[in-house]
Structure formats: structure tokens, C-alpha cells
Coordinates of C-alpha atoms and ligand atoms in Angstrom, one line a residue:
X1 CA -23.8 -21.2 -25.9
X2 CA -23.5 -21.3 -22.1
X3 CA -21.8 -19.0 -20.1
X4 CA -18.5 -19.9 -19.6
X5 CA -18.3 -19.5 -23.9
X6 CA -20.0 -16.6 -23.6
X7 CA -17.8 -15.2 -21.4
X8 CA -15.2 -16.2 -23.7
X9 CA -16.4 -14.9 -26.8
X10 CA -16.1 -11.6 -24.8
X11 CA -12.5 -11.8 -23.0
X12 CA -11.0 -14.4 -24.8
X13 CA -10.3 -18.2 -23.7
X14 CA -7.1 -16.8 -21.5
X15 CA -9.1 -14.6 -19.8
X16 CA -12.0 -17.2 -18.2
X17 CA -11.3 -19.7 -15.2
X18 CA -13.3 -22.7 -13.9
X19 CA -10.1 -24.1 -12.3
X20 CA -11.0 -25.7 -9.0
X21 CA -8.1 -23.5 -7.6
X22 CA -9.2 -20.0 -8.9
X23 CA -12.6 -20.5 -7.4
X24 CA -11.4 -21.3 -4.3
X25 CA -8.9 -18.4 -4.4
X26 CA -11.3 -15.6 -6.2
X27 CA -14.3 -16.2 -4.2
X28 CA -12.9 -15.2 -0.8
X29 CA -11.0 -12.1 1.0
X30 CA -9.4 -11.7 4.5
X31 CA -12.7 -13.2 6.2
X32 CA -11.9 -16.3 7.3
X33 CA -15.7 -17.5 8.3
X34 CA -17.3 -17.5 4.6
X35 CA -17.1 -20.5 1.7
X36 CA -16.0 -20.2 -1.6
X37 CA -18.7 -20.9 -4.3
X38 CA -18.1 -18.7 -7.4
X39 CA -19.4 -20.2 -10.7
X40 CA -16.7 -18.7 -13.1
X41 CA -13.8 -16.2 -12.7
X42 CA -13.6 -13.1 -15.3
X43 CA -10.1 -11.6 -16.3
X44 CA -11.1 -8.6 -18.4
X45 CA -8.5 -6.3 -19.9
X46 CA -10.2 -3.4 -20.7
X47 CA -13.0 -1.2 -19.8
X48 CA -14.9 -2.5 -23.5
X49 CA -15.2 -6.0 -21.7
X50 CA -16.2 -5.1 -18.0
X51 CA -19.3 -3.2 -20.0
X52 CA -19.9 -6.8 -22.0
X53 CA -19.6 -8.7 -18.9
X54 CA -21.8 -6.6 -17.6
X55 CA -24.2 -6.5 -20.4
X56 CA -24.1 -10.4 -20.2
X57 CA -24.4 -10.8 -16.5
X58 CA -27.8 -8.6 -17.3
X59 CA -29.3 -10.6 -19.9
X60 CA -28.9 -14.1 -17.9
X61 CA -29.5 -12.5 -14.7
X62 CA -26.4 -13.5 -13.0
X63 CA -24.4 -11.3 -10.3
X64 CA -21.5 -10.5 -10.0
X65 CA -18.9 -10.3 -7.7
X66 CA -16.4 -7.8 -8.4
X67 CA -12.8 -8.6 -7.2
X68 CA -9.7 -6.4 -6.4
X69 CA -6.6 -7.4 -4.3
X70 CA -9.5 -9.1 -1.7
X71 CA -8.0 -8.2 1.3
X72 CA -10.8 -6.8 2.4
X73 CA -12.0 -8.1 6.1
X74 CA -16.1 -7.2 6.5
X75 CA -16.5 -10.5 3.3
X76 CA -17.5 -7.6 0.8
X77 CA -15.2 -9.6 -2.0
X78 CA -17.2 -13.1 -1.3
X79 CA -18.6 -15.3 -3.8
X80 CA -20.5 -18.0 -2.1
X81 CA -23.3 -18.2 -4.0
X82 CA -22.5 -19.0 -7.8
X83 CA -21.9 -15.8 -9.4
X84 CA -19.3 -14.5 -12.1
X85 CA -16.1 -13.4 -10.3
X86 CA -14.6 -10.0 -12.3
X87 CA -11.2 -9.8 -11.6
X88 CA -9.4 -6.3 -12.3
X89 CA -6.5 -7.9 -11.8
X90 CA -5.6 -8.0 -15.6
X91 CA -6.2 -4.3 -15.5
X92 CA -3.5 -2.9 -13.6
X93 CA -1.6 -0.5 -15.9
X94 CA -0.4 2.6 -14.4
X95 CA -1.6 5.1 -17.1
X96 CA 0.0 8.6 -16.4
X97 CA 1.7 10.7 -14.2
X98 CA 1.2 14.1 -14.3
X99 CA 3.8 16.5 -12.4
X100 CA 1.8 20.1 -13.4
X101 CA -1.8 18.4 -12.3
X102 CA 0.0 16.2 -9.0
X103 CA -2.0 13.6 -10.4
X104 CA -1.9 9.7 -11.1
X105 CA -4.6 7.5 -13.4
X106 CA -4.2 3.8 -13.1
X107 CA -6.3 1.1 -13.7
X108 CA -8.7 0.0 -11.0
X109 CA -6.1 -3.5 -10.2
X110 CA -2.6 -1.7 -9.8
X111 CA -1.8 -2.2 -6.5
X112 CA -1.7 0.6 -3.4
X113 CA 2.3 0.2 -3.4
X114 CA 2.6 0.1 -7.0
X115 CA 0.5 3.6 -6.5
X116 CA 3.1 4.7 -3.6
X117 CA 5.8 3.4 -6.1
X118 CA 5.0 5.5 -8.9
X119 CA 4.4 8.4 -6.8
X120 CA 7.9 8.3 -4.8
X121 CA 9.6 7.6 -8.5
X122 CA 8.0 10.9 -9.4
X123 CA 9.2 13.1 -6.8
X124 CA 5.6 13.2 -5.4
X125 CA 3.8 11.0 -2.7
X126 CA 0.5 9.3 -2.1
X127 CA -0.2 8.6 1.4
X128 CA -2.8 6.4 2.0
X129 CA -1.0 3.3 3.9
X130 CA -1.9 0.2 5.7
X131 CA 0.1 -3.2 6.5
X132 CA -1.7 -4.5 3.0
X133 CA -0.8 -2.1 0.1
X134 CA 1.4 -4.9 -1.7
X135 CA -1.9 -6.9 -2.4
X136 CA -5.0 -4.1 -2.2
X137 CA -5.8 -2.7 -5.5
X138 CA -6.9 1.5 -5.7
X139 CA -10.0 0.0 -7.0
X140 CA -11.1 -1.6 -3.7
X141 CA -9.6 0.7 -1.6
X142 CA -12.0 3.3 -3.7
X143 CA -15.3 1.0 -3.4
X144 CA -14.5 1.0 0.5
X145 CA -12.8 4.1 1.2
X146 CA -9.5 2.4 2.4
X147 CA -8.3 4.2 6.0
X148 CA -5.0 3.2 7.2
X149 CA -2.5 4.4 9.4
X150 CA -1.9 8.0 8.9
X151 CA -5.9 9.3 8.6
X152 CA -4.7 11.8 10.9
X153 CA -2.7 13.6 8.8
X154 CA -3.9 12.4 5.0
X155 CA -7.4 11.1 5.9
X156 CA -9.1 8.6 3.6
X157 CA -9.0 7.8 0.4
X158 CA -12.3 9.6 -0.6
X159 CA -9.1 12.5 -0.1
X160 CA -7.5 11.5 -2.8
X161 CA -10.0 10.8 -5.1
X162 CA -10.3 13.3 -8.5
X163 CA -11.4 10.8 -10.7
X164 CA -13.6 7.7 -11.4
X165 CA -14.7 6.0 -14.7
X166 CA -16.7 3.3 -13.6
X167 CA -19.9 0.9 -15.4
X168 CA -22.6 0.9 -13.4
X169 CA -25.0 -2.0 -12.9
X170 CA -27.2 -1.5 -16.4
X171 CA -23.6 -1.1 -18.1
X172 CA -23.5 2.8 -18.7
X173 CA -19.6 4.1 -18.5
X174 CA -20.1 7.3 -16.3
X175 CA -16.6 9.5 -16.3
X176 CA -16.8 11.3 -12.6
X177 CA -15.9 14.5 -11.6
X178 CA -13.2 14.3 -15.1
X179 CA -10.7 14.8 -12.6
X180 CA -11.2 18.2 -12.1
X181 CA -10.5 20.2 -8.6
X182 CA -13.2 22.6 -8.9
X183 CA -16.2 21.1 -10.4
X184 CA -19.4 22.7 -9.1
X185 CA -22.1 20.9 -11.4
X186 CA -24.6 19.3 -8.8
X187 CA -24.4 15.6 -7.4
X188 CA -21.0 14.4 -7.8
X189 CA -21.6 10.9 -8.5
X190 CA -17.7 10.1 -7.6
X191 CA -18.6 10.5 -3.6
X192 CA -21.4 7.9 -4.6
X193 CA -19.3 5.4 -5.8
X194 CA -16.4 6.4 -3.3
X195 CA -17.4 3.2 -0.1
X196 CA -20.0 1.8 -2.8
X197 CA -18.3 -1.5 -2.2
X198 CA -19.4 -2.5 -5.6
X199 CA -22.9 -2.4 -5.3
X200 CA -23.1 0.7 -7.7
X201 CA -20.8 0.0 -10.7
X202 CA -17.1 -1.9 -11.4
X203 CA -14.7 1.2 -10.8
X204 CA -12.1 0.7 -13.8
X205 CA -9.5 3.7 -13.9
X206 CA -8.8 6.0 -11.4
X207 CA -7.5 9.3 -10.9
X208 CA -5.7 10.5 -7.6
X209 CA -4.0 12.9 -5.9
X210 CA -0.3 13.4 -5.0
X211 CA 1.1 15.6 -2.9
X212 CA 4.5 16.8 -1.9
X213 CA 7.2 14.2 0.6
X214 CA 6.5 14.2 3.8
X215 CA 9.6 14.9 6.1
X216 CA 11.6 12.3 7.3
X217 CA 9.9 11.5 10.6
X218 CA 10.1 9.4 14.3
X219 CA 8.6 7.7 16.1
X220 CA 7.6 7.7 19.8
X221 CA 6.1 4.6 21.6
X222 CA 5.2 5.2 25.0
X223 CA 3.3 3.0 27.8
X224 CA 0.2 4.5 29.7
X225 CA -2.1 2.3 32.4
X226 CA -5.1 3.7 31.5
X227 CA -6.5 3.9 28.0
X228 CA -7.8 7.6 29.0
X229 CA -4.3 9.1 29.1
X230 CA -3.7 8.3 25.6
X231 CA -5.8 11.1 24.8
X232 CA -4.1 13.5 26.9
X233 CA -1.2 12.7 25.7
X234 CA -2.4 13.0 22.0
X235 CA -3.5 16.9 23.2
X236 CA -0.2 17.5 24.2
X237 CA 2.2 16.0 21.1
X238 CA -0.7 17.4 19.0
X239 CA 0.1 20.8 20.5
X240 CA 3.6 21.2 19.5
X241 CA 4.3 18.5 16.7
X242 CA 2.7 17.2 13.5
X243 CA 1.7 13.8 13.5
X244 CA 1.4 11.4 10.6
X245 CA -0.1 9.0 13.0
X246 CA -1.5 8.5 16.4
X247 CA -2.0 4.5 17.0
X248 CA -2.6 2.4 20.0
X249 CA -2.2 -1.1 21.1
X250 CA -3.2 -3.2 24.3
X251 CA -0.3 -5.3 26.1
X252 CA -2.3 -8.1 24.9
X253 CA -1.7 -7.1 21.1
X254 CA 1.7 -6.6 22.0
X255 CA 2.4 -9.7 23.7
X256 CA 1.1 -11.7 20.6
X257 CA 3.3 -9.6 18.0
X258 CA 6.8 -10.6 20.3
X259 CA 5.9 -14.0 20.6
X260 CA 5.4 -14.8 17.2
X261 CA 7.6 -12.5 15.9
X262 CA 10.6 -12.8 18.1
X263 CA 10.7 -9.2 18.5
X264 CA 12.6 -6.9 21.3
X265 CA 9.9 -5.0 24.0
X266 CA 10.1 -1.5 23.2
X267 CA 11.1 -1.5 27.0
X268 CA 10.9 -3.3 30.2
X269 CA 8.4 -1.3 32.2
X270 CA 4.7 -3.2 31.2
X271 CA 1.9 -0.8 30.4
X272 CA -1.5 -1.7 29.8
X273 CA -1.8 0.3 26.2
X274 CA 1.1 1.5 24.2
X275 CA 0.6 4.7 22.1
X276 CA 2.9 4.7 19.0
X277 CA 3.6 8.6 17.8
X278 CA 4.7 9.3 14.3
X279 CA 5.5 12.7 13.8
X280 CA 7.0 15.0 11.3
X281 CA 11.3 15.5 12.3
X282 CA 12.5 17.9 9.9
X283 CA 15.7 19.2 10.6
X284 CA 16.5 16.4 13.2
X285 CA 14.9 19.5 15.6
X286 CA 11.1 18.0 16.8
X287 CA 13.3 15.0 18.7
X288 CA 13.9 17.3 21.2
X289 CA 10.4 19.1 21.8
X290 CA 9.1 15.2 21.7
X291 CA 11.0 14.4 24.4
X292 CA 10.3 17.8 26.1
X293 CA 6.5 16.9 25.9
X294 CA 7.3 13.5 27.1
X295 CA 8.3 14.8 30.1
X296 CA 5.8 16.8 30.6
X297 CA 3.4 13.9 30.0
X298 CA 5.6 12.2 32.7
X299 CA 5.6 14.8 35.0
X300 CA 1.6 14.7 35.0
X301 CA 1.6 11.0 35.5
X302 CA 0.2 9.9 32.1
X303 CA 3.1 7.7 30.9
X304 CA 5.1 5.0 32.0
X305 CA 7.8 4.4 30.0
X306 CA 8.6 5.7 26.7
X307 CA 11.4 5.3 23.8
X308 CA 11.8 7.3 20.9
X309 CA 13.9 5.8 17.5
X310 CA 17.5 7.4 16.7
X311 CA 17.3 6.1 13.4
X312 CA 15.1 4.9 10.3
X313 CA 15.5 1.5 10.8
X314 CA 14.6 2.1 14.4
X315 CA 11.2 4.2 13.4
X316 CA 10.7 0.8 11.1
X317 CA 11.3 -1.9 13.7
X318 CA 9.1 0.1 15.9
X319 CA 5.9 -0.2 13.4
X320 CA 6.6 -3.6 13.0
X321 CA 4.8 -3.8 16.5
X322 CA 1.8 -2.2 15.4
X323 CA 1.3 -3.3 11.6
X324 CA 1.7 -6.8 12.4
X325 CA -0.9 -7.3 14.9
X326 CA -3.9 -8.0 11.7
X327 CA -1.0 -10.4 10.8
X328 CA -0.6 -12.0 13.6
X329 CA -3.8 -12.4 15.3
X330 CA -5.1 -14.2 11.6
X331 CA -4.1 -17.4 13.4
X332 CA -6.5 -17.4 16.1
X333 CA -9.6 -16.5 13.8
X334 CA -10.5 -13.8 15.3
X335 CA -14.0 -12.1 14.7
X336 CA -13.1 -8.1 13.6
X337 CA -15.0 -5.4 14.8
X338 CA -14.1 -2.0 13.3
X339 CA -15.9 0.8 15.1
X340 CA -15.7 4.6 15.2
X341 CA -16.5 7.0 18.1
X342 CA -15.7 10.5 18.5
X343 CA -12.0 10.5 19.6
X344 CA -13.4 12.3 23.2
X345 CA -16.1 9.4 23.6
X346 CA -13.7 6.6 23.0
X347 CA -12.0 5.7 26.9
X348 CA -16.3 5.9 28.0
X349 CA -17.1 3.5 24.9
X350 CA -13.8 1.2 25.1
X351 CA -14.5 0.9 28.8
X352 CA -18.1 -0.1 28.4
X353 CA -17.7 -2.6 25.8
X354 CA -14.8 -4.0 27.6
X355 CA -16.8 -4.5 30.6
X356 CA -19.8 -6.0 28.6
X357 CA -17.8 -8.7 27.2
X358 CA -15.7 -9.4 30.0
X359 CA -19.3 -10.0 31.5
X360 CA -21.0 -11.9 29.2
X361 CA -18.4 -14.0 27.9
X362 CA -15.4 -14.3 30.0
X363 CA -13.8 -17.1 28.5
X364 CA -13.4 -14.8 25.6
X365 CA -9.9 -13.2 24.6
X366 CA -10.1 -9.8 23.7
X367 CA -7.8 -7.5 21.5
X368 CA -7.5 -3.7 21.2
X369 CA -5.5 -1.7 19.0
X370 CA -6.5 1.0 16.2
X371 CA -6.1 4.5 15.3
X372 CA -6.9 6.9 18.7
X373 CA -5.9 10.2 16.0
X374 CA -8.6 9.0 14.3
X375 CA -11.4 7.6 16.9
X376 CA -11.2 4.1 14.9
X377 CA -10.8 1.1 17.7
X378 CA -10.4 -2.2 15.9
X379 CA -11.8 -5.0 18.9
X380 CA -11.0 -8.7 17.8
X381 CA -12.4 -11.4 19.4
X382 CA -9.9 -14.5 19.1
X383 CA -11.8 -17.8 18.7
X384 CA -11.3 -19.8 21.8
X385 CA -9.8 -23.6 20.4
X386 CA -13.2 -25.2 22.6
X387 CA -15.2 -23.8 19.8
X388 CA -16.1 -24.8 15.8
X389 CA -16.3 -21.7 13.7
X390 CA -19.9 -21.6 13.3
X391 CA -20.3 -21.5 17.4
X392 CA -18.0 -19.0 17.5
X393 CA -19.5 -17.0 14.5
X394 CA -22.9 -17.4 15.8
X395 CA -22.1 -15.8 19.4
X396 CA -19.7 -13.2 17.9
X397 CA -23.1 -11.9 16.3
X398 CA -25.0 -11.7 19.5
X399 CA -22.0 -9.8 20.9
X400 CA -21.7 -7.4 17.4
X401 CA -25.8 -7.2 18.0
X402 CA -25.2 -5.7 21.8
X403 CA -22.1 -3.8 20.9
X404 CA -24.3 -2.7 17.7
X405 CA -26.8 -1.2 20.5
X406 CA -23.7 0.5 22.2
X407 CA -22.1 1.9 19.5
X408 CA -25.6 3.7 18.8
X409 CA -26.2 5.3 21.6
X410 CA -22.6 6.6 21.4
X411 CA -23.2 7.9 18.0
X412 CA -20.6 6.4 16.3
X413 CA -20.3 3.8 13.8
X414 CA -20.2 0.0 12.6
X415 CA -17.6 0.1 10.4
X416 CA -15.2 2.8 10.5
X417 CA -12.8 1.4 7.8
X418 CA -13.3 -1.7 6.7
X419 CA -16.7 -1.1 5.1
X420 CA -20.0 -3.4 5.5
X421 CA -19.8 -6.4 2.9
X422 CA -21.7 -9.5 4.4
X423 CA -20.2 -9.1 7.7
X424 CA -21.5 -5.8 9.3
X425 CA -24.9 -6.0 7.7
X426 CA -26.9 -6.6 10.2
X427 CA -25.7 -4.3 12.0
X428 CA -26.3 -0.8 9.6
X429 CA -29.2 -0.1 11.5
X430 CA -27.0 1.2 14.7
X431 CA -25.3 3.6 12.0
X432 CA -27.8 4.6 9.3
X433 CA -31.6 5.8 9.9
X434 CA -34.4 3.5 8.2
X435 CA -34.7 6.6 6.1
X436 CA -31.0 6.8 5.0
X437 CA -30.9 2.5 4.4
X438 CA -34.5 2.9 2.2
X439 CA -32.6 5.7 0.3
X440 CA -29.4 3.6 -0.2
X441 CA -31.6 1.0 -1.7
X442 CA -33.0 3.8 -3.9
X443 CA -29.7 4.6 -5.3
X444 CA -28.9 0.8 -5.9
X445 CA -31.8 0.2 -8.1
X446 CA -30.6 3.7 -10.4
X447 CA -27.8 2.6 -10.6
X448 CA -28.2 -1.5 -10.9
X449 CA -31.6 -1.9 -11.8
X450 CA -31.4 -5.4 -11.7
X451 CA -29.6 -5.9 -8.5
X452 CA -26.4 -7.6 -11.0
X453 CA -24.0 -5.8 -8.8
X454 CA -22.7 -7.6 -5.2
X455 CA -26.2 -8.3 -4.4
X456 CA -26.3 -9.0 -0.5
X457 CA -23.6 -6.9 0.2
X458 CA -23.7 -3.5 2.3
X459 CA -27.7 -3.8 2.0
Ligands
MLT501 C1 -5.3 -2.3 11.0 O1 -5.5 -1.3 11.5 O2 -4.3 -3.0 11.3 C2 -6.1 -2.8 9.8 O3 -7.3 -2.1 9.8 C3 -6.3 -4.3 9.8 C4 -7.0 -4.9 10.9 O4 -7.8 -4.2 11.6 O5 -6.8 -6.1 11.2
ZN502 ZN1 -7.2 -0.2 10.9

């Protein structure tokens, strides 16, 4: 029997594709530089048949790929070199709700909204957010840790986490941490597989955390000429309000967002960054100490301009200018960097970068925006239309190489939220010790003994 009917035999006949257009589809994410070369795509429906694929995959030595919503930018969900594609996206059941525990188990394919959906219907809220939650699944957002917009307040998913049943490499179902909020019983194994980005085991069902509403909130975006104000002014709304985010954008990332979007300026004065503040309005009473503190930021000479929403349509028009830049900049192809510095270090590293590249490649475009409350700066390098991919790939690498060195010596890291996959590889060594990468690769072969599992991802 060969594969493809072994594969059947296992999930059934609906459950198996060879389809020319599910191999392009299922062997790629958000990456736009890799190919798409799986061998077969695998639907299974329960956690039975991830442990038989598994089994299988073992026996004739064949990897896998595992596969969630792939919107995943660092090419962590790429199949370009014949493997099985798993799918979870037959197993996307929301499985309970519990209102004593504040907890949700779903599948490892229900999507982040669905999540958010479930939550809200409940009474109850789960706030990890970014522009992509209709498509991301909880189990990719688990294997890489998903960030998003309001870290500052929420943090990461690993936050959230209470759960995992997973199948690790050899096919053993491990049930982690049973969901439990005090569990003091040595390794938890749940942190391991929390940013495993599927090198450890397929995570099937998850358990996470809800909490309570936040307020209603508003938002503030306000226009600085130097990227080292922003921080002041994140001291001083930090001081008096609570923020459910702190982001920042460059007039360039602005600039891109209006023109394709048709979209109003947030006002006329032209600022070099803009800072958008979310931040918590209960009782329609923080408006007033925001716009006390942004005089006082204006009084110091830190902003330029500044506008505040009156309404919730307002707040949401107003993040349109921030969560559509990934959007919006996927038609120039850019090349992503996702780096993390402490917040205090970041005007030193953003200006020393900036400079490097403006030296070394000034035909290049450059694009800042990211999380300030959080020290995450996402740089994208838009592909100049002089250049094929691979050119543009191949210098984008020397850059990530020099930037690599940078981020090093700052102490920060390679990947701050979008994980390692194929893209940031190279580049661990700026982040991780020799020491701490040998010991990763220690883990792997525990838990994967024969390397089944996303082999030539994160390591
Ligand atoms: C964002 O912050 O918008 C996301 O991380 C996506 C991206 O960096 O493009
Ligand atoms: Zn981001």
C-alpha cells in the first residue's frame, strides 16, 4: 500500500488531498519567498488519527509539516520538501466553556476569533489580538506563542495557556499541566511545547484562560519627530492611565495605509512616528486626564499633534491605521524582521539600524511600526521592483546577518513574536548561546527521536 492509502486507511478517503490546489495552498503561510512542495495533505478529525499519522510518518520516515491557520510570517508552516501536510483544520470544535474555572478547551484548528467569540458570548474575554485572528488557529498561535497588540496589558499567549494535550514526535499523547492553576510537580512540559513551533509534538486541544471585559476604552494617536519621545510619552500616559496598547508607526507606514486604503490623516500636522494609545475609559472619566497628559506632553515639546476618538467607531477607524499596515505592505514583498529590545534600548537600537541600512543600501525602502509597550519593532524591508526575489532574498540575509550582530550586542532578540520557522534560523545564534541551541536539539531528539516533526524548522 503506498502512502496516500495508508493515509487513508487511517482518516478516511475525505480526509486525504493530492489536489494540485491543496498542495499549493497547505504547503505555504504568510512568507511570500518559499515554494510549495508538500507530498500529501492530512485532514485528521480526532486526536486517535494525529497519533496514527504519526505512527505512520515514523515507520516510513517521512516528516511532517504540521498546519494551523498558516498565517504565520518567519515560513515555520512550509512544506517545500515532500512531506505529509497535517491539517487541524478538521479539528476545530470548541469543547467547553467553563464559567466557575474561566476556562475554554477547543481543538487545536478553532480559530483565535472563534476563541474571542465564544469568550464574549460567555460573558468572559480572551485577549490575545492581532489583525489575523479570523484565520490563525489557538494551535499555532500556542506552537509560536502568538503576541499581538495588547502584550502590554495581556502579554502572550504562553498567559493564557492552562492546558495542552499534544502527540509528540514518537506518538506518545502527553496531557500538560491537566489544566490546573497550581501545579507544582517539576518540569512543566506545557512551557516546552508553548513557541515549539511544531518541532516537539502536534498540539490537539487546548485549554485557556478567560478573564473578565475589559472597559470600554479610547484611543489616542499622537505625532512626535523623534522616535525617542515616544517613550516619554509612554512614561507619562503609563503614569495615570491603563493601557491595553502602546503601538507606533513611521510616516512611511502611514503614508502606505492612506494611499491604499483611502483613509482620512488622523490630522494635518506630519510627524515622523505616530504613537497610537489605547487605554482603559471607564466611566467616560480617563478622556479628560488623557488629554491632561497630552498637554503636558505638549508643554515639554514631545508631541506634535494629537487626536483622541469621541466614539467607538472613531477608536475603530483609528486602528485601522495601524492593523492594516502587515496588510498593506504584503504587496511590495517586503522582507520582515521582528526584533525585541528592552523598551529603554530601543530609540539607541532603531537609530543604529536605521543608519546601517540607510548606509549600506540606500536604494532600500524601509518600514517601522510595532509594539513600543512592548520593546517589539517590526522593520520591513520592501522589495525594490529593480530586483527578482531571490536577489532581494539573498541581500535581505546579509542585512538580517549584520542586524543579527546588532541585535546581540543589544541583548535583545531575533524574533520577538513571530517565532523562528525557516526564516530567522540563521540567525538564533544572536539570541541563544551554543549551549542553549545544543540543549534545544537535546530536547527535539526526546521528544521526536526521529526528527518526524518540522524538521529544519527553529533548528
Ligand atoms: C503586526 O504587528 O502587525 C504583526 O506582527 C504582523 C506584521 O508584523 O506584519
Ligand atoms: Zn506585531
Amino acid at each position: 500500500m503506498n502512502i496516500f492509502s495508508r493515509l487513508e486507511s487511517i482518516v478516511g478517503p475525505k480526509n486525504v488531498s493530492i489536489e494540485q490546489a491543496d498542495l499549493e495552498k497547505f504547503g505555504l503561510d504568510r512568507t511570500n519567498i518559499y515554494c510549495s512542495n508538500p507530498r500529501v495533505i492530512v485532514f485528521p478529525t480526532s486526536i486517535d488519527q494525529v497519533q496514527e499519522v504519526i505512527f505512520l510518518a515514523n515507520e516510513l520516515e517521512i516528516p511532517i509539516v504540521p498546519s494551523g491557520g498558516r498565517t504565520g510570517l518567519s515560513g515555520g508552516a512550509v512544506a517545500s520538501k515532500s512531506e505529509i501536510v497535517l491539517s487541524m483544520n478538521k479539528m476545530n470544535s470548541i469543547l467547553d466553556v467553563n464559567l466557575n474555572d474561566c476556562t475554554v478547551t477547543v481543538e487545536a484548528g478553532a480559530t483565535t476569533q472563534e476563541v474571542q467569540e465564544v469568550a464574549t458570548k460567555n460573558g468572559l474575554f480572551y485577549p490575545v489580538n492581532f489583525a489575523s485572528v479570523g484565520s490563525s488557529q489557538i494551535g499555532g498561535n500556542v506552537a509560536t506563542n502568538a503576541g499581538g497588540v495588547n502584550v502590554i496589558k495581556y502579554g502572550m499567549t504562553r498567559d493564557w495557556v492552562l492546558g495542552i494535550t499534544a502527540v509528540t514526535g514518537s506518538g506518545e499523547l502527553l496531557e500538560l499541566n491537566k489544566s490546573l492553576i497550581k501545579n507544582n510537580t517539576g518540569y512543566d512540559f506545557r512551557h516546552l511545547f508553548i513557541g515549539s513551533e511544531g518541532t516537539l509534538g502536534i498540539i490537539c486541544k487546548v485549554t485557556l484562560k478567560l478573564t473578565e471585559p475589559p472597559p470600554p476604552s479610547s484611543v489616542f494617536i499622537l505625532g512626535v519627530s523623534k522616535f525617542k519621545d515616544l517613550l516619554e510619552v509612554l512614561k507619562i500616559f503609563q503614569s495615570k492611565l491603563s493601557l491595553q496598547a502602546f503601538e507606533f508607526f513611521s510616516d512611511h507606514a502611514l503614508e502606505k495605509v492612506i494611499e491604499a486604503h483611502g483613509y482620512p490623516k488622523p490630522f494635518e500636522t506630519h510627524a515622523s512616528f505616530y504613537a497610537l494609545i489605547d487605554f482603559d475609559n471607564q466611566d467616560n472619566t480617563s478622556q479628560d486626564d488623557a488629554l491632561k497628559l497630552y498637554s503636558e506632553c505638549a508643554d515639554k515639546k514631545l508631541v506634535l499633534d494629537g487626536v483622541m476618538s469621541e466614539s467607538i467607531a472613531q477608536s475603530q477607524n483609528m486602528w485601522k491605521l495601524r492593523e492594516d499596515i502587515s496588510e498593506t505592505l504584503w504587496h511590495y514583498q517586503p522582507y520582515k524582521n521582528d526584533l525585541s529590545v528592552r523598551i529603554s534600548k530601543m530609540p539607541k537600537f532603531l537609530d543604529e539600524v536605521g543608519s546601517f541600512i540607510k548606509k549600506s543600501y540606500p536604494n532600500f525602502e524601509v518600514i517601522w511600526y510595532g509594539h513600543i509597550g512592548d520593546g517589539n519593532l517590526h522593520l520591513n524591508i520592501l522589495k525594490p521592483a529593480a530586483l527578482n526575489k531571490s536577489e532581494f532574498k539573498s541581500l535581505c540575509d546579509d542585512i538580517s546577518m549584520n542586524l543579527g550582530q546588532l541585535v546581540e550586542s543589544f541583548d535583545g532578540s531575533i524574533s520577538a513574536e513571530h517565532g523562528v520557522g525557516i526564516l530567522k534560523k540563521d540567525y538564533l545564534k544572536f539570541s541563544k548561546s551554543s549551549g542553549e541551541i545544543s540543549l534545544m536539539a537535546e530536547v527535539k531528539k526526546v521528544f521526536d527521536p526521529k526528527g518526524i516533526l518540522n524538521p529544519g524548522k527553529l533548528l
